[in-house]
Structures are given as structure tokens and as C-alpha cells.
Amino acid sequence: MCLAVPGRVMEIGERDGTRMAVVDFGGVVKDVCLEYLPDLEVGEYAIVHVGFALQRLDEESALRTLGLFAELGLLQEEFGDPWETASGPGETAEVER
């Protein structure tokens, strides 16, 4: 599943000519492209989908949505360990080395 998740911009910089941000999604931190929201600033919230900030969001709405996603387990599903997610509930994925 790939959700559109609200996140808070922690840092902004440029990488290879592209405006990028470090975004906190309720404790999970990811790099996000800001090309669609070039005026987004540190401390603001945005809806992020597949690594792109798509829409500015007010803090109250963002925190409420993050709380609901966490309550429903959607943040773990979206950002959790992919090996754990792939193995299914109660199973442990084993990796050959």
C-alpha cells in the first residue's frame, strides 16, 4: 500500500539541483522532493505521496491525521520493516546470507 501521509518539514536543502527536505512522519524520517511545493518552509506540514510533497497542510489537520494513521497501524504498514511486513503476522522472515 502507498498512502499519502502528512509530515513535518525538518530541514530543506538541494540535492543534484532538486529542492529536497527531511520530513518527519510521526517519528519516521524520510527524504522528500519539494519540487511541487517550492515555497514550503521548515516547520510546515505537507501531504506526501511516493516521496513528493503535494499539498501544504495545517498543523491541526496533520497531527489529527497522523494520530488516526498510527491508531489504525497504517504508519507501521507504510514505513515498517519490509521484511517483517512481507513475512506476515507472527512470522519471522529469514534471509540467507
mmCIF file with all atom_site columns, C-alpha atoms in Angstrom:
data_model
loop_
_atom_site.group_PDB
_atom_site.id
_atom_site.type_symbol
_atom_site.label_atom_id
_atom_site.label_alt_id
_atom_site.label_comp_id
_atom_site.label_asym_id
_atom_site.label_entity_id
_atom_site.label_seq_id
_atom_site.pdbx_PDB_ins_code
_atom_site.Cartn_x
_atom_site.Cartn_y
_atom_site.Cartn_z
_atom_site.occupancy
_atom_site.B_iso_or_equiv
_atom_site.pdbx_formal_charge
_atom_site.auth_seq_id
_atom_site.auth_comp_id
_atom_site.auth_asym_id
_atom_site.auth_atom_id
_atom_site.pdbx_PDB_model_num
ATOM 1  C CA . MET A 1 1  ? 0.000  0.000   0.000  1.00 0.00 ? 1  MET A CA 1
ATOM 2  C CA . CYS A 1 2  ? 1.229  3.501   -0.692 1.00 0.00 ? 2  CYS A CA 1
ATOM 3  C CA . LEU A 1 3  ? -0.535 6.213   1.289  1.00 0.00 ? 3  LEU A CA 1
ATOM 4  C CA . ALA A 1 4  ? -0.489 9.977   1.066  1.00 0.00 ? 4  ALA A CA 1
ATOM 5  C CA . VAL A 1 5  ? 0.838  10.793  4.555  1.00 0.00 ? 5  VAL A CA 1
ATOM 6  C CA . PRO A 1 6  ? 1.198  14.151  6.300  1.00 0.00 ? 6  PRO A CA 1
ATOM 7  C CA . GLY A 1 7  ? 4.663  15.060  7.514  1.00 0.00 ? 7  GLY A CA 1
ATOM 8  C CA . ARG A 1 8  ? 6.511  17.987  9.087  1.00 0.00 ? 8  ARG A CA 1
ATOM 9  C CA . VAL A 1 9  ? 9.463  19.546  7.260  1.00 0.00 ? 9  VAL A CA 1
ATOM 10 C CA . MET A 1 10 ? 12.570 19.400  9.455  1.00 0.00 ? 10 MET A CA 1
ATOM 11 C CA . GLU A 1 11 ? 15.324 20.522  7.040  1.00 0.00 ? 11 GLU A CA 1
ATOM 12 C CA . ILE A 1 12 ? 15.478 21.839  3.495  1.00 0.00 ? 12 ILE A CA 1
ATOM 13 C CA . GLY A 1 13 ? 18.354 21.635  1.057  1.00 0.00 ? 13 GLY A CA 1
ATOM 14 C CA . GLU A 1 14 ? 19.277 20.915  -2.522 1.00 0.00 ? 14 GLU A CA 1
ATOM 15 C CA . ARG A 1 15 ? 20.456 17.625  -3.982 1.00 0.00 ? 15 ARG A CA 1
ATOM 16 C CA . ASP A 1 16 ? 21.607 17.407  -7.597 1.00 0.00 ? 16 ASP A CA 1
ATOM 17 C CA . GLY A 1 17 ? 19.674 20.570  -8.451 1.00 0.00 ? 17 GLY A CA 1
ATOM 18 C CA . THR A 1 18 ? 16.451 19.356  -6.807 1.00 0.00 ? 18 THR A CA 1
ATOM 19 C CA . ARG A 1 19 ? 14.896 21.013  -3.732 1.00 0.00 ? 19 ARG A CA 1
ATOM 20 C CA . MET A 1 20 ? 14.642 18.309  -1.048 1.00 0.00 ? 20 MET A CA 1
ATOM 21 C CA . ALA A 1 21 ? 13.506 18.127  2.574  1.00 0.00 ? 21 ALA A CA 1
ATOM 22 C CA . VAL A 1 22 ? 13.921 15.860  5.539  1.00 0.00 ? 22 VAL A CA 1
ATOM 23 C CA . VAL A 1 23 ? 10.360 15.181  6.703  1.00 0.00 ? 23 VAL A CA 1
ATOM 24 C CA . ASP A 1 24 ? 9.142  13.652  9.984  1.00 0.00 ? 24 ASP A CA 1
ATOM 25 C CA . PHE A 1 25 ? 6.092  11.391  9.686  1.00 0.00 ? 25 PHE A CA 1
ATOM 26 C CA . GLY A 1 26 ? 5.275  10.953  13.369 1.00 0.00 ? 26 GLY A CA 1
ATOM 27 C CA . GLY A 1 27 ? 8.708  9.563   14.245 1.00 0.00 ? 27 GLY A CA 1
ATOM 28 C CA . VAL A 1 28 ? 9.700  8.146   10.873 1.00 0.00 ? 28 VAL A CA 1
ATOM 29 C CA . VAL A 1 29 ? 12.050 10.439  8.964  1.00 0.00 ? 29 VAL A CA 1
ATOM 30 C CA . LYS A 1 30 ? 12.351 10.335  5.162  1.00 0.00 ? 30 LYS A CA 1
ATOM 31 C CA . ASP A 1 31 ? 13.755 12.441  2.323  1.00 0.00 ? 31 ASP A CA 1
ATOM 32 C CA . VAL A 1 32 ? 11.071 14.157  0.245  1.00 0.00 ? 32 VAL A CA 1
ATOM 33 C CA . CYS A 1 33 ? 11.156 16.095  -3.021 1.00 0.00 ? 33 CYS A CA 1
ATOM 34 C CA . LEU A 1 34 ? 9.758  19.656  -2.786 1.00 0.00 ? 34 LEU A CA 1
ATOM 35 C CA . GLU A 1 35 ? 9.580  20.458  -6.498 1.00 0.00 ? 35 GLU A CA 1
ATOM 36 C CA . TYR A 1 36 ? 5.754  20.619  -6.426 1.00 0.00 ? 36 TYR A CA 1
ATOM 37 C CA . LEU A 1 37 ? 5.772  22.913  -3.361 1.00 0.00 ? 37 LEU A CA 1
ATOM 38 C CA . PRO A 1 38 ? 8.822  25.145  -3.906 1.00 0.00 ? 38 PRO A CA 1
ATOM 39 C CA . ASP A 1 39 ? 7.780  27.655  -1.204 1.00 0.00 ? 39 ASP A CA 1
ATOM 40 C CA . LEU A 1 40 ? 7.301  25.094  1.606  1.00 0.00 ? 40 LEU A CA 1
ATOM 41 C CA . GLU A 1 41 ? 9.324  26.051  4.690  1.00 0.00 ? 41 GLU A CA 1
ATOM 42 C CA . VAL A 1 42 ? 10.844 24.309  7.702  1.00 0.00 ? 42 VAL A CA 1
ATOM 43 C CA . GLY A 1 43 ? 8.166  23.638  10.322 1.00 0.00 ? 43 GLY A CA 1
ATOM 44 C CA . GLU A 1 44 ? 5.302  23.423  7.839  1.00 0.00 ? 44 GLU A CA 1
ATOM 45 C CA . TYR A 1 45 ? 3.314  20.271  7.131  1.00 0.00 ? 45 TYR A CA 1
ATOM 46 C CA . ALA A 1 46 ? 2.615  18.712  3.752  1.00 0.00 ? 46 ALA A CA 1
ATOM 47 C CA . ILE A 1 47 ? 0.820  15.722  2.325  1.00 0.00 ? 47 ILE A CA 1
ATOM 48 C CA . VAL A 1 48 ? 3.487  13.414  0.862  1.00 0.00 ? 48 VAL A CA 1
ATOM 49 C CA . HIS A 1 49 ? 2.920  10.630  -1.645 1.00 0.00 ? 49 HIS A CA 1
ATOM 50 C CA . VAL A 1 50 ? 5.671  8.386   -3.064 1.00 0.00 ? 50 VAL A CA 1
ATOM 51 C CA . GLY A 1 51 ? 8.378  10.791  -1.936 1.00 0.00 ? 51 GLY A CA 1
ATOM 52 C CA . PHE A 1 52 ? 6.830  14.029  -3.264 1.00 0.00 ? 52 PHE A CA 1
ATOM 53 C CA . ALA A 1 53 ? 5.286  16.801  -1.160 1.00 0.00 ? 53 ALA A CA 1
ATOM 54 C CA . LEU A 1 54 ? 1.988  17.503  -2.908 1.00 0.00 ? 54 LEU A CA 1
ATOM 55 C CA . GLN A 1 55 ? -0.062 19.848  -0.721 1.00 0.00 ? 55 GLN A CA 1
ATOM 56 C CA . ARG A 1 56 ? 0.520  22.142  2.255  1.00 0.00 ? 56 ARG A CA 1
ATOM 57 C CA . LEU A 1 57 ? -1.463 21.147  5.351  1.00 0.00 ? 57 LEU A CA 1
ATOM 58 C CA . ASP A 1 58 ? -2.232 22.996  8.586  1.00 0.00 ? 58 ASP A CA 1
ATOM 59 C CA . GLU A 1 59 ? -0.713 21.580  11.784 1.00 0.00 ? 59 GLU A CA 1
ATOM 60 C CA . GLU A 1 60 ? -4.020 20.607  13.406 1.00 0.00 ? 60 GLU A CA 1
ATOM 61 C CA . SER A 1 61 ? -5.144 18.551  10.399 1.00 0.00 ? 61 SER A CA 1
ATOM 62 C CA . ALA A 1 62 ? -1.712 16.960  10.018 1.00 0.00 ? 62 ALA A CA 1
ATOM 63 C CA . LEU A 1 63 ? -1.478 15.889  13.674 1.00 0.00 ? 63 LEU A CA 1
ATOM 64 C CA . ARG A 1 64 ? -5.036 14.575  13.696 1.00 0.00 ? 64 ARG A CA 1
ATOM 65 C CA . THR A 1 65 ? -4.391 12.532  10.541 1.00 0.00 ? 65 THR A CA 1
ATOM 66 C CA . LEU A 1 66 ? -1.059 11.180  11.827 1.00 0.00 ? 66 LEU A CA 1
ATOM 67 C CA . GLY A 1 67 ? -2.792 10.158  15.064 1.00 0.00 ? 67 GLY A CA 1
ATOM 68 C CA . LEU A 1 68 ? -5.500 8.292   13.180 1.00 0.00 ? 68 LEU A CA 1
ATOM 69 C CA . PHE A 1 69 ? -2.967 6.590   10.891 1.00 0.00 ? 69 PHE A CA 1
ATOM 70 C CA . ALA A 1 70 ? -0.929 5.481   13.934 1.00 0.00 ? 70 ALA A CA 1
ATOM 71 C CA . GLU A 1 71 ? -4.054 4.223   15.719 1.00 0.00 ? 71 GLU A CA 1
ATOM 72 C CA . LEU A 1 72 ? -5.021 2.158   12.672 1.00 0.00 ? 72 LEU A CA 1
ATOM 73 C CA . GLY A 1 73 ? -1.486 0.809   12.254 1.00 0.00 ? 73 GLY A CA 1
ATOM 74 C CA . LEU A 1 74 ? -1.133 2.430   8.844  1.00 0.00 ? 74 LEU A CA 1
ATOM 75 C CA . LEU A 1 75 ? 2.147  4.173   9.662  1.00 0.00 ? 75 LEU A CA 1
ATOM 76 C CA . GLN A 1 76 ? 3.762  0.856   10.591 1.00 0.00 ? 76 GLN A CA 1
ATOM 77 C CA . GLU A 1 77 ? 2.332  -0.695  7.429  1.00 0.00 ? 77 GLU A CA 1
ATOM 78 C CA . GLU A 1 78 ? 3.620  2.173   5.290  1.00 0.00 ? 78 GLU A CA 1
ATOM 79 C CA . PHE A 1 79 ? 7.023  2.705   6.932  1.00 0.00 ? 79 PHE A CA 1
ATOM 80 C CA . GLY A 1 80 ? 7.691  -0.511  8.868  1.00 0.00 ? 80 GLY A CA 1
ATOM 81 C CA . ASP A 1 81 ? 10.341 -3.107  8.166  1.00 0.00 ? 81 ASP A CA 1
ATOM 82 C CA . PRO A 1 82 ? 9.563  -4.508  4.679  1.00 0.00 ? 82 PRO A CA 1
ATOM 83 C CA . TRP A 1 83 ? 10.933 -7.960  5.613  1.00 0.00 ? 83 TRP A CA 1
ATOM 84 C CA . GLU A 1 84 ? 8.660  -8.113  8.639  1.00 0.00 ? 84 GLU A CA 1
ATOM 85 C CA . THR A 1 85 ? 5.674  -6.908  6.609  1.00 0.00 ? 85 THR A CA 1
ATOM 86 C CA . ALA A 1 86 ? 6.329  -9.449  3.831  1.00 0.00 ? 86 ALA A CA 1
ATOM 87 C CA . SER A 1 87 ? 6.591  -12.371 6.241  1.00 0.00 ? 87 SER A CA 1
ATOM 88 C CA . GLY A 1 88 ? 3.077  -11.850 7.589  1.00 0.00 ? 88 GLY A CA 1
ATOM 89 C CA . PRO A 1 89 ? 1.786  -11.652 11.167 1.00 0.00 ? 89 PRO A CA 1
ATOM 90 C CA . GLY A 1 90 ? 3.591  -13.766 13.718 1.00 0.00 ? 90 GLY A CA 1
ATOM 91 C CA . GLU A 1 91 ? 6.218  -14.971 11.274 1.00 0.00 ? 91 GLU A CA 1
ATOM 92 C CA . THR A 1 92 ? 9.851  -14.019 11.037 1.00 0.00 ? 92 THR A CA 1
ATOM 93 C CA . ALA A 1 93 ? 11.445 -13.523 7.649  1.00 0.00 ? 93 ALA A CA 1
ATOM 94 C CA . GLU A 1 94 ? 14.724 -15.348 7.311  1.00 0.00 ? 94 GLU A CA 1
ATOM 95 C CA . VAL A 1 95 ? 17.350 -14.049 4.963  1.00 0.00 ? 95 VAL A CA 1
ATOM 96 C CA . GLU A 1 96 ? 20.026 -16.308 3.502  1.00 0.00 ? 96 GLU A CA 1
ATOM 97 C CA . ARG A 1 97 ? 23.477 -14.860 3.833  1.00 0.00 ? 97 ARG A CA 1
#
